[in-house]
Amino acid sequence: MKENKYSAIITAVGMYVPEKIYDNAYFESILDTNDQWIISRTGIKERRILETGATSDLASNAALDLIKAHDVDPEEIDVIIIATVTPDMLFPATACLVQEKIGAKKAWGFDLSAACSGFLFAFQIGCSLVESGQYNKVLVIGADKMSSIIDYTDRNTCILFGDGASAVLIEPSEDKSVGLQDYILGVDGSGKNALYMKGGGSLYPPTHKTIDDKMHYLYQDGKAVFKVAVKGMADVSYELMQKNNMSAEDVAFLVPHQANLRIINATAERMGLSKDKVMVNIEKYGNTTAATIPLCLVEYYRDGKLKKGDKLILSAFGAGYTWASTYIVWAI
Ligand code: UT7
């Protein structure tokens, strides 16, 4: 295999969540549900909701937070990749809208659709562009306005999701002991009917009937996804550890997609990790789809818990099915 010229490292991070909160008491007031059921089955207490604006606003605010916090010149950004399943429009790409909003005058970019694995797939592409020596600054953003595709009369799904965005900047480093080390990515289209939004694409373009049939909302067979997600995330993360001769002691943190605390705990258990080695913020934000993993990274980094040299396993499973497990060494 050809050696990469550089290692791809995260050099800057940023995040944005809207102010409006839907807590469990709010759902108790509009649905037949209760705080105790939601917490025990999912671990979620609150989610953030964007009342005005779209995914490009979430993504731009996360990018601007990164730019401000790390004193980055937006004109030096080469590429913008946005992982999302809730683009502002089918086209143009949300990356174009973000490019304009943040003043990244020299950048090109595109959107990537891989649902809950979207950030890790986008991160992989971003790293490849940097490792090859082609580009110096690649901005990868996970952003989703899930509230735009949620049916707030469906208690099976609406309590799970929230809105948010988070960004990382990837740059080359000659020190190969830090940055992206290894990964396992996969898709399995046989899961296509377990979690999807049926309407609005070329198969079912919007009509009065598609609206009446609620085809523009997210649908999930929760039980089916739960089973494969537990196995998928746990097995693939364990496989990645084995592949890299890592024991539980070597891992500083598991950074799991935040869909359900029970899935997170099962993955940690399979990897032999204690709870203090697992990044969790699902109680505050719920499932923000492409944003969950970078939101964890930013919060733990800013709290001083994530340190240079820490070995991390980032892990996701979602619609498609899609899955990803990525081993990085934190570099800042
Ligand atoms: O991020 C993408 C990947 N997505 C996931 O990983 C999500 C995977 N799935 C899950 O997290 C879980 O399956 C859910 C949280 C969605 C559901 O938890 P569950 O333990 O699988 O519950 P269930 O679907 O088996 O439902 C149990 C009961 C049902 O009642 P019956 O049929 O047993 O009478 C539901 O109707 O709980 C009921 N229920 C609720 N009760 C109160 C479902 N939603 C609610 C609710 N409040 N919000």
mmCIF file of C-alpha atoms and ligand atoms in Angstrom:
data_model
loop_
_atom_site.group_PDB
_atom_site.id
_atom_site.type_symbol
_atom_site.label_atom_id
_atom_site.label_comp_id
_atom_site.label_asym_id
_atom_site.label_seq_id
_atom_site.Cartn_x
_atom_site.Cartn_y
_atom_site.Cartn_z
ATOM 1 C CA MET A 1 0.000 0.000 0.000
ATOM 2 C CA LYS A 2 1.272 3.472 -0.880
ATOM 3 C CA GLU A 3 2.475 5.447 2.159
ATOM 4 C CA ASN A 4 0.617 8.676 2.801
ATOM 5 C CA LYS A 5 2.711 11.795 2.533
ATOM 6 C CA TYR A 6 1.254 13.321 5.700
ATOM 7 C CA SER A 7 -0.869 12.455 8.695
ATOM 8 C CA ALA A 8 -4.248 14.219 8.815
ATOM 9 C CA ILE A 9 -4.852 15.942 12.147
ATOM 10 C CA ILE A 10 -7.678 17.977 13.673
ATOM 11 C CA THR A 11 -6.252 21.445 14.418
ATOM 12 C CA ALA A 12 -9.418 23.407 15.280
ATOM 13 C CA VAL A 13 -12.975 22.717 16.444
ATOM 14 C CA GLY A 14 -16.275 24.598 16.717
ATOM 15 C CA MET A 15 -19.931 23.967 17.540
ATOM 16 C CA TYR A 16 -23.374 25.498 17.514
ATOM 17 C CA VAL A 17 -26.648 24.476 19.112
ATOM 18 C CA PRO A 18 -29.760 26.692 19.040
ATOM 19 C CA GLU A 19 -31.135 28.161 22.278
ATOM 20 C CA LYS A 20 -34.664 26.776 22.183
ATOM 21 C CA ILE A 21 -35.037 23.614 24.302
ATOM 22 C CA TYR A 22 -37.653 20.861 24.099
ATOM 23 C CA ASP A 23 -37.356 19.009 27.413
ATOM 24 C CA ASN A 24 -39.159 15.797 28.371
ATOM 25 C CA ALA A 25 -41.841 17.815 30.199
ATOM 26 C CA TYR A 26 -42.678 19.508 26.873
ATOM 27 C CA PHE A 27 -43.326 16.091 25.265
ATOM 28 C CA GLU A 28 -45.403 15.046 28.295
ATOM 29 C CA SER A 29 -47.592 18.081 27.561
ATOM 30 C CA ILE A 30 -48.198 17.206 23.875
ATOM 31 C CA LEU A 31 -48.048 13.378 23.773
ATOM 32 C CA ASP A 32 -48.828 10.209 25.684
ATOM 33 C CA THR A 33 -45.299 9.790 27.077
ATOM 34 C CA ASN A 34 -43.365 10.460 30.256
ATOM 35 C CA ASP A 35 -39.960 11.591 31.476
ATOM 36 C CA GLN A 36 -39.212 8.264 33.125
ATOM 37 C CA TRP A 37 -39.876 6.231 29.923
ATOM 38 C CA ILE A 38 -37.761 8.571 27.799
ATOM 39 C CA ILE A 39 -34.803 8.643 30.205
ATOM 40 C CA SER A 40 -34.773 4.898 30.907
ATOM 41 C CA ARG A 41 -35.198 3.874 27.227
ATOM 42 C CA THR A 42 -32.961 6.530 25.611
ATOM 43 C CA GLY A 43 -30.991 8.593 28.172
ATOM 44 C CA ILE A 44 -32.321 11.830 26.642
ATOM 45 C CA LYS A 45 -33.489 14.784 28.783
ATOM 46 C CA GLU A 46 -33.401 17.728 26.345
ATOM 47 C CA ARG A 47 -32.953 18.555 22.648
ATOM 48 C CA ARG A 48 -32.204 21.883 20.927
ATOM 49 C CA ILE A 49 -34.581 23.210 18.252
ATOM 50 C CA LEU A 50 -33.792 25.749 15.517
ATOM 51 C CA GLU A 51 -36.903 27.933 15.247
ATOM 52 C CA THR A 52 -35.839 30.072 12.291
ATOM 53 C CA GLY A 53 -33.241 29.297 9.649
ATOM 54 C CA ALA A 54 -31.899 26.071 8.181
ATOM 55 C CA THR A 55 -29.042 23.580 8.317
ATOM 56 C CA SER A 56 -26.665 26.023 6.582
ATOM 57 C CA ASP A 57 -27.211 28.415 9.526
ATOM 58 C CA LEU A 58 -26.358 25.704 12.051
ATOM 59 C CA ALA A 59 -23.284 24.721 10.010
ATOM 60 C CA SER A 60 -22.123 28.314 9.418
ATOM 61 C CA ASN A 61 -22.431 29.174 13.103
ATOM 62 C CA ALA A 62 -20.350 26.098 14.014
ATOM 63 C CA ALA A 63 -17.728 27.088 11.399
ATOM 64 C CA LEU A 64 -17.651 30.696 12.630
ATOM 65 C CA ASP A 65 -17.189 29.449 16.218
ATOM 66 C CA LEU A 66 -14.179 27.390 15.000
ATOM 67 C CA ILE A 67 -12.789 30.340 13.031
ATOM 68 C CA LYS A 68 -13.062 32.668 16.036
ATOM 69 C CA ALA A 69 -11.789 30.204 18.650
ATOM 70 C CA HIS A 70 -8.674 29.222 16.659
ATOM 71 C CA ASP A 71 -8.062 32.458 14.726
ATOM 72 C CA VAL A 72 -8.455 30.766 11.319
ATOM 73 C CA ASP A 73 -8.520 32.889 8.142
ATOM 74 C CA PRO A 74 -11.630 31.695 6.215
ATOM 75 C CA GLU A 75 -9.920 32.575 2.945
ATOM 76 C CA GLU A 76 -7.315 29.878 3.620
ATOM 77 C CA ILE A 77 -9.934 27.092 3.729
ATOM 78 C CA ASP A 78 -9.513 24.855 0.650
ATOM 79 C CA VAL A 79 -12.496 22.485 0.914
ATOM 80 C CA ILE A 80 -15.812 22.393 2.831
ATOM 81 C CA ILE A 81 -17.572 19.043 3.324
ATOM 82 C CA ILE A 82 -20.990 19.063 4.983
ATOM 83 C CA ALA A 83 -22.387 15.795 6.313
ATOM 84 C CA THR A 84 -26.164 16.145 6.517
ATOM 85 C CA VAL A 85 -29.495 14.463 5.738
ATOM 86 C CA THR A 86 -31.353 17.751 6.094
ATOM 87 C CA PRO A 87 -29.784 20.008 3.442
ATOM 88 C CA ASP A 88 -31.411 23.437 3.043
ATOM 89 C CA MET A 89 -32.543 22.298 -0.423
ATOM 90 C CA LEU A 90 -31.900 19.265 -2.646
ATOM 91 C CA PHE A 91 -29.586 21.590 -4.528
ATOM 92 C CA PRO A 92 -27.465 23.618 -4.444
ATOM 93 C CA ALA A 93 -25.358 21.823 -1.883
ATOM 94 C CA THR A 94 -25.432 23.231 1.648
ATOM 95 C CA ALA A 95 -21.628 23.489 1.348
ATOM 96 C CA CYS A 96 -22.119 26.283 -1.229
ATOM 97 C CA LEU A 97 -24.397 28.202 1.134
ATOM 98 C CA VAL A 98 -21.928 27.796 4.005
ATOM 99 C CA GLN A 99 -19.007 28.833 1.780
ATOM 100 C CA GLU A 100 -20.741 32.158 1.135
ATOM 101 C CA LYS A 101 -21.919 32.679 4.734
ATOM 102 C CA ILE A 102 -18.443 32.230 6.258
ATOM 103 C CA GLY A 103 -16.500 34.044 3.514
ATOM 104 C CA ALA A 104 -14.402 31.030 2.479
ATOM 105 C CA LYS A 105 -13.741 32.693 -0.857
ATOM 106 C CA LYS A 106 -11.235 30.155 -2.220
ATOM 107 C CA ALA A 107 -12.957 26.941 -1.126
ATOM 108 C CA TRP A 108 -14.796 24.294 -3.115
ATOM 109 C CA GLY A 109 -17.052 21.809 -1.418
ATOM 110 C CA PHE A 110 -19.930 19.355 -1.401
ATOM 111 C CA ASP A 111 -22.489 17.605 0.802
ATOM 112 C CA LEU A 112 -22.249 13.998 1.918
ATOM 113 C CA SER A 113 -25.312 11.909 2.788
ATOM 114 C CA ALA A 114 -24.669 9.021 5.168
ATOM 115 C CA ALA A 115 -27.074 9.843 8.016
ATOM 116 C CA CYS A 116 -25.646 9.083 11.443
ATOM 117 C CA SER A 117 -22.341 7.873 9.951
ATOM 118 C CA GLY A 118 -22.111 11.060 7.864
ATOM 119 C CA PHE A 119 -19.522 12.840 9.976
ATOM 120 C CA LEU A 120 -17.137 9.872 10.003
ATOM 121 C CA PHE A 121 -17.522 9.286 6.249
ATOM 122 C CA ALA A 122 -16.902 13.021 5.592
ATOM 123 C CA PHE A 123 -13.958 12.998 7.993
ATOM 124 C CA GLN A 124 -12.466 10.079 6.059
ATOM 125 C CA ILE A 125 -12.710 11.945 2.736
ATOM 126 C CA GLY A 126 -11.357 15.128 4.336
ATOM 127 C CA CYS A 127 -8.367 13.235 5.743
ATOM 128 C CA SER A 128 -7.631 11.634 2.349
ATOM 129 C CA LEU A 129 -7.501 15.064 0.692
ATOM 130 C CA VAL A 130 -4.965 16.193 3.288
ATOM 131 C CA GLU A 131 -2.875 12.999 3.615
ATOM 132 C CA SER A 132 -2.174 13.025 -0.110
ATOM 133 C CA GLY A 133 -0.688 16.509 0.155
ATOM 134 C CA GLN A 134 -3.345 17.932 -2.193
ATOM 135 C CA TYR A 135 -4.915 20.323 0.326
ATOM 136 C CA ASN A 136 -3.868 22.058 3.553
ATOM 137 C CA LYS A 137 -7.136 23.068 5.194
ATOM 138 C CA VAL A 138 -10.298 20.968 4.918
ATOM 139 C CA LEU A 139 -13.360 21.966 6.952
ATOM 140 C CA VAL A 140 -15.643 19.035 7.839
ATOM 141 C CA ILE A 141 -19.009 19.872 9.388
ATOM 142 C CA GLY A 142 -21.729 17.569 10.707
ATOM 143 C CA ALA A 143 -25.006 19.506 10.699
ATOM 144 C CA ASP A 144 -28.656 18.521 10.881
ATOM 145 C CA LYS A 145 -31.930 20.313 11.476
ATOM 146 C CA MET A 146 -33.755 17.103 12.388
ATOM 147 C CA SER A 147 -36.810 19.093 13.559
ATOM 148 C CA SER A 148 -37.509 19.843 9.864
ATOM 149 C CA ILE A 149 -38.271 16.153 9.122
ATOM 150 C CA ILE A 150 -39.796 15.010 12.414
ATOM 151 C CA ASP A 151 -43.481 14.268 12.959
ATOM 152 C CA TYR A 152 -44.189 15.774 16.387
ATOM 153 C CA THR A 153 -47.299 13.596 16.745
ATOM 154 C CA ASP A 154 -45.230 10.377 16.524
ATOM 155 C CA ARG A 155 -43.976 9.514 20.023
ATOM 156 C CA ASN A 156 -41.771 6.717 18.638
ATOM 157 C CA THR A 157 -39.451 9.168 16.897
ATOM 158 C CA CYS A 158 -39.988 12.793 17.965
ATOM 159 C CA ILE A 159 -38.526 12.365 21.444
ATOM 160 C CA LEU A 160 -35.233 11.126 19.976
ATOM 161 C CA PHE A 161 -33.945 13.910 17.728
ATOM 162 C CA GLY A 162 -32.602 17.470 17.991
ATOM 163 C CA ASP A 163 -30.834 20.141 15.934
ATOM 164 C CA GLY A 164 -27.134 21.033 16.027
ATOM 165 C CA ALA A 165 -23.840 21.355 14.166
ATOM 166 C CA SER A 166 -20.175 20.903 14.834
ATOM 167 C CA ALA A 167 -17.043 21.503 12.763
ATOM 168 C CA VAL A 168 -13.447 20.317 12.636
ATOM 169 C CA LEU A 169 -10.535 21.637 10.587
ATOM 170 C CA ILE A 170 -8.186 19.010 9.155
ATOM 171 C CA GLU A 171 -4.580 19.893 8.306
ATOM 172 C CA PRO A 172 -1.446 17.908 7.364
ATOM 173 C CA SER A 173 1.233 16.974 9.896
ATOM 174 C CA GLU A 174 4.621 15.352 9.389
ATOM 175 C CA ASP A 175 4.233 13.665 12.778
ATOM 176 C CA LYS A 176 2.489 10.409 11.926
ATOM 177 C CA SER A 177 2.024 9.387 15.555
ATOM 178 C CA VAL A 178 -0.954 11.793 15.736
ATOM 179 C CA GLY A 179 -4.099 12.192 13.632
ATOM 180 C CA LEU A 180 -5.991 9.540 11.680
ATOM 181 C CA GLN A 181 -4.513 6.078 12.239
ATOM 182 C CA ASP A 182 -7.064 3.547 10.935
ATOM 183 C CA TYR A 183 -10.745 3.013 10.102
ATOM 184 C CA ILE A 184 -13.463 0.548 9.095
ATOM 185 C CA LEU A 185 -16.395 1.896 7.059
ATOM 186 C CA GLY A 186 -19.375 0.067 5.598
ATOM 187 C CA VAL A 187 -22.859 0.206 4.114
ATOM 188 C CA ASP A 188 -25.629 -2.369 3.746
ATOM 189 C CA GLY A 189 -28.588 -1.283 1.639
ATOM 190 C CA SER A 190 -30.742 -4.128 2.896
ATOM 191 C CA GLY A 191 -31.460 -1.818 5.849
ATOM 192 C CA LYS A 192 -32.986 0.839 3.631
ATOM 193 C CA ASN A 193 -36.548 0.388 4.902
ATOM 194 C CA ALA A 194 -35.713 0.460 8.615
ATOM 195 C CA LEU A 195 -34.891 4.182 8.772
ATOM 196 C CA TYR A 196 -35.708 6.581 5.965
ATOM 197 C CA MET A 197 -37.587 9.599 4.647
ATOM 198 C CA LYS A 198 -39.569 8.207 1.754
ATOM 199 C CA GLY A 199 -40.894 11.352 0.050
ATOM 200 C CA GLY A 200 -39.326 14.385 -1.554
ATOM 201 C CA GLY A 201 -36.718 12.632 -3.711
ATOM 202 C CA SER A 202 -36.956 11.356 -7.301
ATOM 203 C CA LEU A 203 -38.840 8.204 -6.240
ATOM 204 C CA TYR A 204 -41.734 10.112 -4.664
ATOM 205 C CA PRO A 205 -41.532 13.783 -5.661
ATOM 206 C CA PRO A 206 -43.763 15.986 -3.489
ATOM 207 C CA THR A 207 -47.495 15.787 -4.261
ATOM 208 C CA HIS A 208 -50.574 16.432 -2.138
ATOM 209 C CA LYS A 209 -50.736 12.675 -1.616
ATOM 210 C CA THR A 210 -47.146 12.356 -0.370
ATOM 211 C CA ILE A 211 -47.871 15.137 2.114
ATOM 212 C CA ASP A 212 -51.170 13.540 3.234
ATOM 213 C CA ASP A 213 -49.339 10.216 3.655
ATOM 214 C CA LYS A 214 -46.689 11.900 5.857
ATOM 215 C CA MET A 215 -43.904 10.747 3.533
ATOM 216 C CA HIS A 216 -41.778 13.829 4.272
ATOM 217 C CA TYR A 217 -41.165 12.762 7.848
ATOM 218 C CA LEU A 218 -38.476 10.454 9.202
ATOM 219 C CA TYR A 219 -39.708 6.879 9.664
ATOM 220 C CA GLN A 220 -37.897 4.403 11.908
ATOM 221 C CA ASP A 221 -38.460 0.785 12.908
ATOM 222 C CA GLY A 222 -36.797 1.446 16.261
ATOM 223 C CA LYS A 223 -36.535 -2.176 17.387
ATOM 224 C CA ALA A 224 -34.945 -3.342 14.115
ATOM 225 C CA VAL A 225 -32.406 -0.509 14.097
ATOM 226 C CA PHE A 226 -31.658 -0.983 17.793
ATOM 227 C CA LYS A 227 -30.646 -4.622 17.308
ATOM 228 C CA VAL A 228 -28.314 -4.033 14.375
ATOM 229 C CA ALA A 229 -26.914 -0.808 15.863
ATOM 230 C CA VAL A 230 -25.837 -2.546 19.079
ATOM 231 C CA LYS A 231 -24.141 -5.324 17.155
ATOM 232 C CA GLY A 232 -22.798 -3.057 14.406
ATOM 233 C CA MET A 233 -21.219 -0.415 16.593
ATOM 234 C CA ALA A 234 -19.883 -2.826 19.183
ATOM 235 C CA ASP A 235 -18.458 -5.409 16.772
ATOM 236 C CA VAL A 236 -16.839 -2.941 14.398
ATOM 237 C CA SER A 237 -15.251 -0.916 17.216
ATOM 238 C CA TYR A 238 -13.906 -4.105 18.781
ATOM 239 C CA GLU A 239 -12.575 -5.255 15.388
ATOM 240 C CA LEU A 240 -10.760 -1.936 14.948
ATOM 241 C CA MET A 241 -9.158 -2.302 18.387
ATOM 242 C CA GLN A 242 -8.040 -5.852 17.569
ATOM 243 C CA LYS A 243 -6.665 -4.775 14.199
ATOM 244 C CA ASN A 244 -4.503 -2.176 15.931
ATOM 245 C CA ASN A 245 -3.455 -4.402 18.875
ATOM 246 C CA MET A 246 -5.217 -2.083 21.297
ATOM 247 C CA SER A 247 -6.443 -3.040 24.742
ATOM 248 C CA ALA A 248 -9.051 -1.133 26.753
ATOM 249 C CA GLU A 249 -6.217 0.558 28.678
ATOM 250 C CA ASP A 250 -4.870 2.072 25.442
ATOM 251 C CA VAL A 251 -8.168 3.791 24.626
ATOM 252 C CA ALA A 252 -8.598 7.237 26.230
ATOM 253 C CA PHE A 253 -12.167 7.626 24.965
ATOM 254 C CA LEU A 254 -14.827 5.907 22.903
ATOM 255 C CA VAL A 255 -16.679 8.672 21.007
ATOM 256 C CA PRO A 256 -19.964 7.023 20.026
ATOM 257 C CA HIS A 257 -22.805 8.333 17.897
ATOM 258 C CA GLN A 258 -25.437 9.541 20.375
ATOM 259 C CA ALA A 259 -28.648 7.716 19.370
ATOM 260 C CA ASN A 260 -29.490 5.821 22.535
ATOM 261 C CA LEU A 261 -27.607 5.502 25.838
ATOM 262 C CA ARG A 262 -28.323 1.759 25.885
ATOM 263 C CA ILE A 263 -26.550 1.310 22.519
ATOM 264 C CA ILE A 264 -23.621 3.419 23.784
ATOM 265 C CA ASN A 265 -23.316 1.336 26.977
ATOM 266 C CA ALA A 266 -23.457 -1.950 25.052
ATOM 267 C CA THR A 267 -20.663 -0.777 22.729
ATOM 268 C CA ALA A 268 -18.485 0.301 25.667
ATOM 269 C CA GLU A 269 -19.065 -3.026 27.396
ATOM 270 C CA ARG A 270 -18.025 -5.023 24.316
ATOM 271 C CA MET A 271 -14.821 -2.937 24.170
ATOM 272 C CA GLY A 272 -14.180 -3.496 27.883
ATOM 273 C CA LEU A 273 -14.315 0.237 28.614
ATOM 274 C CA SER A 274 -15.435 1.771 31.897
ATOM 275 C CA LYS A 275 -18.034 4.591 31.812
ATOM 276 C CA ASP A 276 -15.440 7.325 32.421
ATOM 277 C CA LYS A 277 -13.872 6.421 29.053
ATOM 278 C CA VAL A 278 -17.036 7.052 27.042
ATOM 279 C CA MET A 279 -18.024 10.484 25.741
ATOM 280 C CA VAL A 280 -21.711 11.125 26.370
ATOM 281 C CA ASN A 281 -23.836 14.259 25.970
ATOM 282 C CA ILE A 282 -27.040 12.643 24.652
ATOM 283 C CA GLU A 283 -28.947 13.894 27.731
ATOM 284 C CA LYS A 284 -28.534 17.521 26.517
ATOM 285 C CA TYR A 285 -28.973 17.245 22.750
ATOM 286 C CA GLY A 286 -30.625 13.914 21.832
ATOM 287 C CA ASN A 287 -29.722 12.519 18.420
ATOM 288 C CA THR A 288 -28.444 15.312 16.146
ATOM 289 C CA THR A 289 -27.544 12.760 13.402
ATOM 290 C CA ALA A 290 -24.330 13.987 11.686
ATOM 291 C CA ALA A 291 -23.438 16.356 14.529
ATOM 292 C CA THR A 292 -23.298 14.016 17.535
ATOM 293 C CA ILE A 293 -19.666 12.853 17.339
ATOM 294 C CA PRO A 294 -18.010 16.247 16.720
ATOM 295 C CA LEU A 295 -20.270 17.854 19.386
ATOM 296 C CA CYS A 296 -18.803 15.384 21.900
ATOM 297 C CA LEU A 297 -15.244 16.090 20.729
ATOM 298 C CA VAL A 298 -15.661 19.864 21.045
ATOM 299 C CA GLU A 299 -17.265 19.741 24.499
ATOM 300 C CA TYR A 300 -14.718 17.332 25.977
ATOM 301 C CA TYR A 301 -11.832 19.289 24.409
ATOM 302 C CA ARG A 302 -13.106 22.618 25.738
ATOM 303 C CA ASP A 303 -13.687 21.114 29.184
ATOM 304 C CA GLY A 304 -10.017 20.088 29.249
ATOM 305 C CA LYS A 305 -10.860 16.368 29.395
ATOM 306 C CA LEU A 306 -9.495 15.540 25.929
ATOM 307 C CA LYS A 307 -5.738 15.934 25.702
ATOM 308 C CA LYS A 308 -3.000 15.755 23.082
ATOM 309 C CA GLY A 309 -1.888 12.146 22.555
ATOM 310 C CA ASP A 310 -5.238 10.657 23.633
ATOM 311 C CA LYS A 311 -6.223 7.603 21.560
ATOM 312 C CA LEU A 312 -9.856 7.781 20.472
ATOM 313 C CA ILE A 313 -12.227 5.328 18.803
ATOM 314 C CA LEU A 314 -15.029 7.229 17.039
ATOM 315 C CA SER A 315 -17.979 5.005 16.213
ATOM 316 C CA ALA A 316 -21.312 5.402 14.401
ATOM 317 C CA PHE A 317 -24.217 3.399 13.005
ATOM 318 C CA GLY A 318 -27.270 4.656 11.132
ATOM 319 C CA ALA A 319 -29.664 4.769 8.210
ATOM 320 C CA GLY A 320 -28.707 2.893 5.070
ATOM 321 C CA TYR A 321 -27.496 0.944 6.946
ATOM 322 C CA THR A 322 -24.181 2.747 7.301
ATOM 323 C CA TRP A 323 -21.456 2.302 9.903
ATOM 324 C CA ALA A 324 -18.005 3.603 10.716
ATOM 325 C CA SER A 325 -15.317 3.156 13.306
ATOM 326 C CA THR A 326 -12.311 5.453 13.207
ATOM 327 C CA TYR A 327 -9.106 5.440 15.276
ATOM 328 C CA ILE A 328 -7.436 8.819 15.784
ATOM 329 C CA VAL A 329 -4.801 10.237 18.098
ATOM 330 C CA TRP A 330 -5.788 13.707 19.309
ATOM 331 C CA ALA A 331 -3.216 16.268 18.181
ATOM 332 C CA ILE A 332 -3.983 19.585 19.935
HETATM 333 O O1 UT7 B 1 -29.354 7.316 14.892
HETATM 334 C C1 UT7 B 1 -29.805 6.385 13.971
HETATM 335 C C2 UT7 B 1 -29.940 5.056 14.543
HETATM 336 N N1 UT7 B 1 -31.070 4.992 15.402
HETATM 337 C C3 UT7 B 1 -31.001 4.288 16.509
HETATM 338 O O2 UT7 B 1 -29.985 3.771 16.839
HETATM 339 C C4 UT7 B 1 -32.275 4.131 17.319
HETATM 340 C C5 UT7 B 1 -32.505 2.696 17.644
HETATM 341 N N2 UT7 B 1 -33.702 2.400 18.403
HETATM 342 C C6 UT7 B 1 -33.935 2.859 19.668
HETATM 343 O O3 UT7 B 1 -33.165 3.652 20.203
HETATM 344 C C7 UT7 B 1 -35.103 2.281 20.425
HETATM 345 O O4 UT7 B 1 -35.646 1.202 19.706
HETATM 346 C C8 UT7 B 1 -36.232 3.307 20.714
HETATM 347 C C9 UT7 B 1 -35.761 4.301 21.758
HETATM 348 C C10 UT7 B 1 -36.648 4.009 19.445
HETATM 349 C C11 UT7 B 1 -37.442 2.575 21.321
HETATM 350 O O5 UT7 B 1 -37.055 1.847 22.455
HETATM 351 P P1 UT7 B 1 -37.500 0.332 22.641
HETATM 352 O O6 UT7 B 1 -37.012 -0.103 23.970
HETATM 353 O O7 UT7 B 1 -37.013 -0.427 21.435
HETATM 354 O O8 UT7 B 1 -39.055 0.469 22.691
HETATM 355 P P2 UT7 B 1 -40.127 -0.238 21.753
HETATM 356 O O9 UT7 B 1 -40.069 0.340 20.385
HETATM 357 O O10 UT7 B 1 -39.960 -1.711 21.924
HETATM 358 O O11 UT7 B 1 -41.447 0.204 22.444
HETATM 359 C C12 UT7 B 1 -41.811 -0.290 23.716
HETATM 360 C C13 UT7 B 1 -43.148 0.314 24.084
HETATM 361 C C14 UT7 B 1 -44.183 0.224 22.966
HETATM 362 O O12 UT7 B 1 -45.433 -0.044 23.557
HETATM 363 P P3 UT7 B 1 -46.065 -1.507 23.441
HETATM 364 O O13 UT7 B 1 -46.205 -1.772 21.977
HETATM 365 O O14 UT7 B 1 -45.074 -2.410 24.118
HETATM 366 O O15 UT7 B 1 -47.349 -1.345 24.178
HETATM 367 C C15 UT7 B 1 -44.214 1.628 22.402
HETATM 368 O O16 UT7 B 1 -45.468 1.966 21.857
HETATM 369 O O17 UT7 B 1 -42.992 1.702 24.372
HETATM 370 C C16 UT7 B 1 -43.940 2.454 23.627
HETATM 371 N N3 UT7 B 1 -43.376 3.769 23.305
HETATM 372 C C17 UT7 B 1 -43.451 4.801 24.136
HETATM 373 N N4 UT7 B 1 -43.994 4.937 25.358
HETATM 374 C C18 UT7 B 1 -43.897 6.148 25.953
HETATM 375 C C19 UT7 B 1 -42.707 4.141 22.188
HETATM 376 N N5 UT7 B 1 -42.356 5.425 22.281
HETATM 377 C C20 UT7 B 1 -42.796 5.863 23.478
HETATM 378 C C21 UT7 B 1 -42.728 7.096 24.155
HETATM 379 N N6 UT7 B 1 -43.290 7.184 25.379
HETATM 380 N N7 UT7 B 1 -42.127 8.171 23.624
#
